[in-house]
PDB file of C-alpha atoms in Angstrom:
ATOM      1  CA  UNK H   1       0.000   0.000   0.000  1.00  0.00           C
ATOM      2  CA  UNK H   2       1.224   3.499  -0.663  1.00  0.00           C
ATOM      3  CA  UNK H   3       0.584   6.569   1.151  1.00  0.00           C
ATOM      4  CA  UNK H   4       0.231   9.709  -0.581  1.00  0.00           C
ATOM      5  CA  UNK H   5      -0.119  13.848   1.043  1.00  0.00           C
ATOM      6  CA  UNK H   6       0.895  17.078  -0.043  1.00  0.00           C
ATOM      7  CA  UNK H   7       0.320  20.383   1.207  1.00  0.00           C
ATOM      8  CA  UNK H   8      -1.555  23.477  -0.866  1.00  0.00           C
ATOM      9  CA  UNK H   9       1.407  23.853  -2.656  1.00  0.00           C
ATOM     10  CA  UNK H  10       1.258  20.516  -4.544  1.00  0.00           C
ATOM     11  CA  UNK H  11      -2.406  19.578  -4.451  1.00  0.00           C
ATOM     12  CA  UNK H  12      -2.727  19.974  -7.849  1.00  0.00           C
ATOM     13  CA  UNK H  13       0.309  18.157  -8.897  1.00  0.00           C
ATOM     14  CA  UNK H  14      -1.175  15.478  -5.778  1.00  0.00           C
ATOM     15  CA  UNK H  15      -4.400  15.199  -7.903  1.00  0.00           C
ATOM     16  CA  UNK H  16      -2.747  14.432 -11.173  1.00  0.00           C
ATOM     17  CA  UNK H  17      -0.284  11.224  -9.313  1.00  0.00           C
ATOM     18  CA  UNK H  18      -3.352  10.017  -8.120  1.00  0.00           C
ATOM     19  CA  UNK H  19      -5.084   9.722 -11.379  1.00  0.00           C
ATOM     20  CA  UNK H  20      -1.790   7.818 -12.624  1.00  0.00           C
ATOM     21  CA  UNK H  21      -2.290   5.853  -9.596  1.00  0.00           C
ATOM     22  CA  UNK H  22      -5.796   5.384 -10.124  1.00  0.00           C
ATOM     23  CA  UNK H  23      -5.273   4.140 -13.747  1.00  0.00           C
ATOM     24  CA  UNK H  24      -2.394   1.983 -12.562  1.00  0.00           C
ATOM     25  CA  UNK H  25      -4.540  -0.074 -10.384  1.00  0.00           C
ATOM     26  CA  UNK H  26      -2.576   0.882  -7.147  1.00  0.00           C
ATOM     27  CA  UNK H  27      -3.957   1.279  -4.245  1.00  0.00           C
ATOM     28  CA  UNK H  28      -3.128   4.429  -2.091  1.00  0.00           C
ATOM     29  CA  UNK H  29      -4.296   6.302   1.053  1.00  0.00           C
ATOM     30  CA  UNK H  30      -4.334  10.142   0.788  1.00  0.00           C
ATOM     31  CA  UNK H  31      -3.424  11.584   4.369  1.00  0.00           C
ATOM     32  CA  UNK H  32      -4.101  15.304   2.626  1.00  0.00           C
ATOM     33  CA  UNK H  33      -4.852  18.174   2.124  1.00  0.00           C
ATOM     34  CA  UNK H  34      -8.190  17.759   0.398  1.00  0.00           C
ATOM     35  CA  UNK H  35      -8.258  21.256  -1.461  1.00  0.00           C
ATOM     36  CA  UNK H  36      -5.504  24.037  -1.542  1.00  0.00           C
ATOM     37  CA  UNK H  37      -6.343  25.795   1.797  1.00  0.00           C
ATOM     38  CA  UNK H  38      -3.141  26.648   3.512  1.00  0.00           C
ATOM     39  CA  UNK H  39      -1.754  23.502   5.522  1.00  0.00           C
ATOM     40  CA  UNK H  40       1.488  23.200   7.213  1.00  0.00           C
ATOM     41  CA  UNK H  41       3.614  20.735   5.397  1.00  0.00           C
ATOM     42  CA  UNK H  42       5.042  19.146   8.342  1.00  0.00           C
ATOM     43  CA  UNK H  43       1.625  17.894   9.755  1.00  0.00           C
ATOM     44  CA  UNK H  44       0.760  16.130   6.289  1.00  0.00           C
ATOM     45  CA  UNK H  45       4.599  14.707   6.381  1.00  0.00           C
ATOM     46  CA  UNK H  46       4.087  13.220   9.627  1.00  0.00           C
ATOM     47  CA  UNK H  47       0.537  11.855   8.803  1.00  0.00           C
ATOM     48  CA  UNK H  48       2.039   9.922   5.733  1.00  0.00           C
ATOM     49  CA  UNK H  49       5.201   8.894   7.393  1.00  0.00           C
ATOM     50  CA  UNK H  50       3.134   7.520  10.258  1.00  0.00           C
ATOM     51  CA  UNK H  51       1.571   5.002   8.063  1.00  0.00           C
ATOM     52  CA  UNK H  52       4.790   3.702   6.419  1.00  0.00           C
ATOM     53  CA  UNK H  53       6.964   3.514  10.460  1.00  0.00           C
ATOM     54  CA  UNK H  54       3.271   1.576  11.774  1.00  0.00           C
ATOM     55  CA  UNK H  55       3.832  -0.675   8.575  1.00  0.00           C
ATOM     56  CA  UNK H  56       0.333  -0.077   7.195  1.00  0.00           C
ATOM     57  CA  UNK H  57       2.105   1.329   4.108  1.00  0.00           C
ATOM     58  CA  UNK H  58       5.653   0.497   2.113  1.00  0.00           C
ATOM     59  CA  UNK H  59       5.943   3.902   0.419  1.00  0.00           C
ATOM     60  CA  UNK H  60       4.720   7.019   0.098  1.00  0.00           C
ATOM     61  CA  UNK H  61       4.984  10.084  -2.087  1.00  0.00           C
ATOM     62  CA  UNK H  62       4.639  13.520  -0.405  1.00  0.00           C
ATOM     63  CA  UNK H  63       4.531  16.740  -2.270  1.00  0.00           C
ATOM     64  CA  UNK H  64       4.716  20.426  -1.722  1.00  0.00           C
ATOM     65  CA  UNK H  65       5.866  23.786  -3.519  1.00  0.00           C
ATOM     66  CA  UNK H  66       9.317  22.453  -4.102  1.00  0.00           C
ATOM     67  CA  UNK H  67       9.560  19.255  -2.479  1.00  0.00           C
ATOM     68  CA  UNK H  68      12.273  20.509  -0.488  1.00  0.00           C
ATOM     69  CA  UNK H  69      10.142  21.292   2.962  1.00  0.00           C
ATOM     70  CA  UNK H  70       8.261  17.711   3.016  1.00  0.00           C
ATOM     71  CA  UNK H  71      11.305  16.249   2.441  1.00  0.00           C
ATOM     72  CA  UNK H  72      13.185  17.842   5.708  1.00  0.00           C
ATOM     73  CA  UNK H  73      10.190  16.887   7.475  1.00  0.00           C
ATOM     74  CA  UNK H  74       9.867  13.659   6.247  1.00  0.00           C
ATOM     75  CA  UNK H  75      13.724  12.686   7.112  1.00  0.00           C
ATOM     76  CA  UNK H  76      13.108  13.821  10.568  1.00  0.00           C
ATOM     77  CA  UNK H  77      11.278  10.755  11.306  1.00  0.00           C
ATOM     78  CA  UNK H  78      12.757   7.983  12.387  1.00  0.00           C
ATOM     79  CA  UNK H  79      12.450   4.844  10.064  1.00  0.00           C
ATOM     80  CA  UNK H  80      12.331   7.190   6.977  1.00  0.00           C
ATOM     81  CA  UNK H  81      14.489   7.914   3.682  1.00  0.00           C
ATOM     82  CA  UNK H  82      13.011  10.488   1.754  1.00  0.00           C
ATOM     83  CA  UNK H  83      14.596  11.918  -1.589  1.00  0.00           C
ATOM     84  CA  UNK H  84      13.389  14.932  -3.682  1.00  0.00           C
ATOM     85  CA  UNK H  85      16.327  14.141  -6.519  1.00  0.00           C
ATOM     86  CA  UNK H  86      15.749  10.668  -7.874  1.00  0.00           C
ATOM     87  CA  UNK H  87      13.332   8.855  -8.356  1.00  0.00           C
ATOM     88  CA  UNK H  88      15.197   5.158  -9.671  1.00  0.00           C
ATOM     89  CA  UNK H  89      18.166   5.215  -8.006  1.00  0.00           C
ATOM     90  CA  UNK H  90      17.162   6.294  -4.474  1.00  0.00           C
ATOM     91  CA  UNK H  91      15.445   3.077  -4.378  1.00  0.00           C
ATOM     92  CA  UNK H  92      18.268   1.476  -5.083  1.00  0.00           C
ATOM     93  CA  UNK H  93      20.785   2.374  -3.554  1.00  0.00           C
ATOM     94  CA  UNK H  94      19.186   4.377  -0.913  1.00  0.00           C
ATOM     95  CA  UNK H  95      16.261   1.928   0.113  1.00  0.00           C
ATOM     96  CA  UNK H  96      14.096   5.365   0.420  1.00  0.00           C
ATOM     97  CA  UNK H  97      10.646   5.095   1.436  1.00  0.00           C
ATOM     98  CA  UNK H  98       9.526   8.103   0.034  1.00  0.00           C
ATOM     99  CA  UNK H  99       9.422  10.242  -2.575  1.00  0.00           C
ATOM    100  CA  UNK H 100       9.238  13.606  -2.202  1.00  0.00           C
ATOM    101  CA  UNK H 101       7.999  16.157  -5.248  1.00  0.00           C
ATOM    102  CA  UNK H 102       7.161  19.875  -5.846  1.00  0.00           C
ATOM    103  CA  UNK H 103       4.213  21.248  -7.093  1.00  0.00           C
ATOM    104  CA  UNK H 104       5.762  24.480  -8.643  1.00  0.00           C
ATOM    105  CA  UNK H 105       9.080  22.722  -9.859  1.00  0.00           C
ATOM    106  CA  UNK H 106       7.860  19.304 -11.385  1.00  0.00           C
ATOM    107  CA  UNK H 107       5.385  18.832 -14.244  1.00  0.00           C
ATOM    108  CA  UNK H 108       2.506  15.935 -14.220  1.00  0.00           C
ATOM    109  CA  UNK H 109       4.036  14.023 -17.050  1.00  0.00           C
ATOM    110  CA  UNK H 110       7.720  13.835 -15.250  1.00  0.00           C
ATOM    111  CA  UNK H 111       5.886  13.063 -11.935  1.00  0.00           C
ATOM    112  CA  UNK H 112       4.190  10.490 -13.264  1.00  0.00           C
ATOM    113  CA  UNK H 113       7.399   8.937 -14.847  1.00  0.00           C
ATOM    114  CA  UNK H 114       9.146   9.171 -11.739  1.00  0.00           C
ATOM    115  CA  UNK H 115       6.494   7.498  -9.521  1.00  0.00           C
ATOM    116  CA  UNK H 116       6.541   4.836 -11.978  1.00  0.00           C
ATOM    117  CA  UNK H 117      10.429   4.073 -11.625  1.00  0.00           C
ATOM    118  CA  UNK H 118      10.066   4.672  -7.932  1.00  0.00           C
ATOM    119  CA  UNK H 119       7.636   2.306  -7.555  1.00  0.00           C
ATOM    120  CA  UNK H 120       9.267  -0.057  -9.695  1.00  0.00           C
ATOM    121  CA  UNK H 121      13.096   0.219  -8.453  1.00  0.00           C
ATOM    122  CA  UNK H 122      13.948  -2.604  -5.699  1.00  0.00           C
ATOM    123  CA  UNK H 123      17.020  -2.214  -2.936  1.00  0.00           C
ATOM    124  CA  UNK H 124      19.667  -3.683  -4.698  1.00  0.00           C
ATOM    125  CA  UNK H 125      21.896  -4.202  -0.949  1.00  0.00           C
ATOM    126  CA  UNK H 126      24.921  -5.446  -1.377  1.00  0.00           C
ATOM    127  CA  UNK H 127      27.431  -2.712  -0.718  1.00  0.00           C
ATOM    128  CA  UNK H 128      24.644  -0.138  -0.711  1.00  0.00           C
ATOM    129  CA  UNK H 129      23.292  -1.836   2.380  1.00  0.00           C
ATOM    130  CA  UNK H 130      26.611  -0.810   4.803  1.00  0.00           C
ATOM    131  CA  UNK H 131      25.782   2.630   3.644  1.00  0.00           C
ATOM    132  CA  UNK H 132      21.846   2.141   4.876  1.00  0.00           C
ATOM    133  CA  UNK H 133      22.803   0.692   8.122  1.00  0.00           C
ATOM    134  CA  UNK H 134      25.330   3.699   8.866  1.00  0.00           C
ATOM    135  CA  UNK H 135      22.132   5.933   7.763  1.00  0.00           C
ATOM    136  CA  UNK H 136      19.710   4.010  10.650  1.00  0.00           C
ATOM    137  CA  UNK H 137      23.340   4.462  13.012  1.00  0.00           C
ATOM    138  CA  UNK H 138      22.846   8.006  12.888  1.00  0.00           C
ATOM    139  CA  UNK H 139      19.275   8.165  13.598  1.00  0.00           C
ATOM    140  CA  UNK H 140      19.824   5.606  16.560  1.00  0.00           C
ATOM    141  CA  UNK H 141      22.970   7.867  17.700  1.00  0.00           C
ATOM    142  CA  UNK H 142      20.887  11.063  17.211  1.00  0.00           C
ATOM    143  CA  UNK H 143      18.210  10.164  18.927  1.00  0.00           C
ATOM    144  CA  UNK H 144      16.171  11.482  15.869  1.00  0.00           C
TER     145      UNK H 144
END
């Protein structure tokens, strides 16, 4: 299951993943917003990473003006890798949970294409799975 929230800022762009989503057969819970009233993006980032730490979701896409925000806020939770750059190789190499976009910087078509090769990237491990565990290290030694 995915989870998927944005704040005012990327509703609209929000909207158009979840069409792609919706025509892609996969399944998703939207944490918000629900229209493009002011929100604060931390609140929706910590709804949506909520559901991927209880295990009730595997990934989630979060969205706001620029994607850079969500993505600070989303980091700060324990448990979660979130990545506003790449879409592909963040999942490999990174093992992120979550993909972070913005709604004034990224176009529907790209976002689309993106969600697609996040969704379809697996953790390769190997040697990119020391660099993971030193990621969780700092969290644990960070108290995060």
């Amino acid at each position: 299951m995915l989870v998927i929230g944005s704040d005012h800022g990327g509703f609209l762009l929000k909207q158009e993943i979840k069409k792609h989503l919706e025509e892609n057969k996969i399944e998703y819970i939207d944490v918000g917003c629900y229209d493009e009233s002011s929100v604060d993006y931390p609140d929706i980032a910590k709804a949506a990473c909520d559901k991927i730490v209880s295990g009730e979701c595997q990934l989630g896409i979060l969205i706001c003006g620029t994607g850079i925000g969500i993505s600070m806020a989303a980091n700060k939770v324990k448990g979660i890798r979130a990545d506003c750059f790449s879409a592909k190789y963040t999942r490999l190499h990174n093992d992120a949970n979550v993909l972070c976009f913005g709604g004034r910087v990224v176009g529907p078509g790209l976002a689309c294409m993106m969600v697609d090769e996040f969704l379809n990237a697996q953790f390769e491990g190997g040697r990119h799975q020391r660099r993971v565990d030193k990621i969780s290290s700092l969290e644990e030694n960070f108290g995060k």
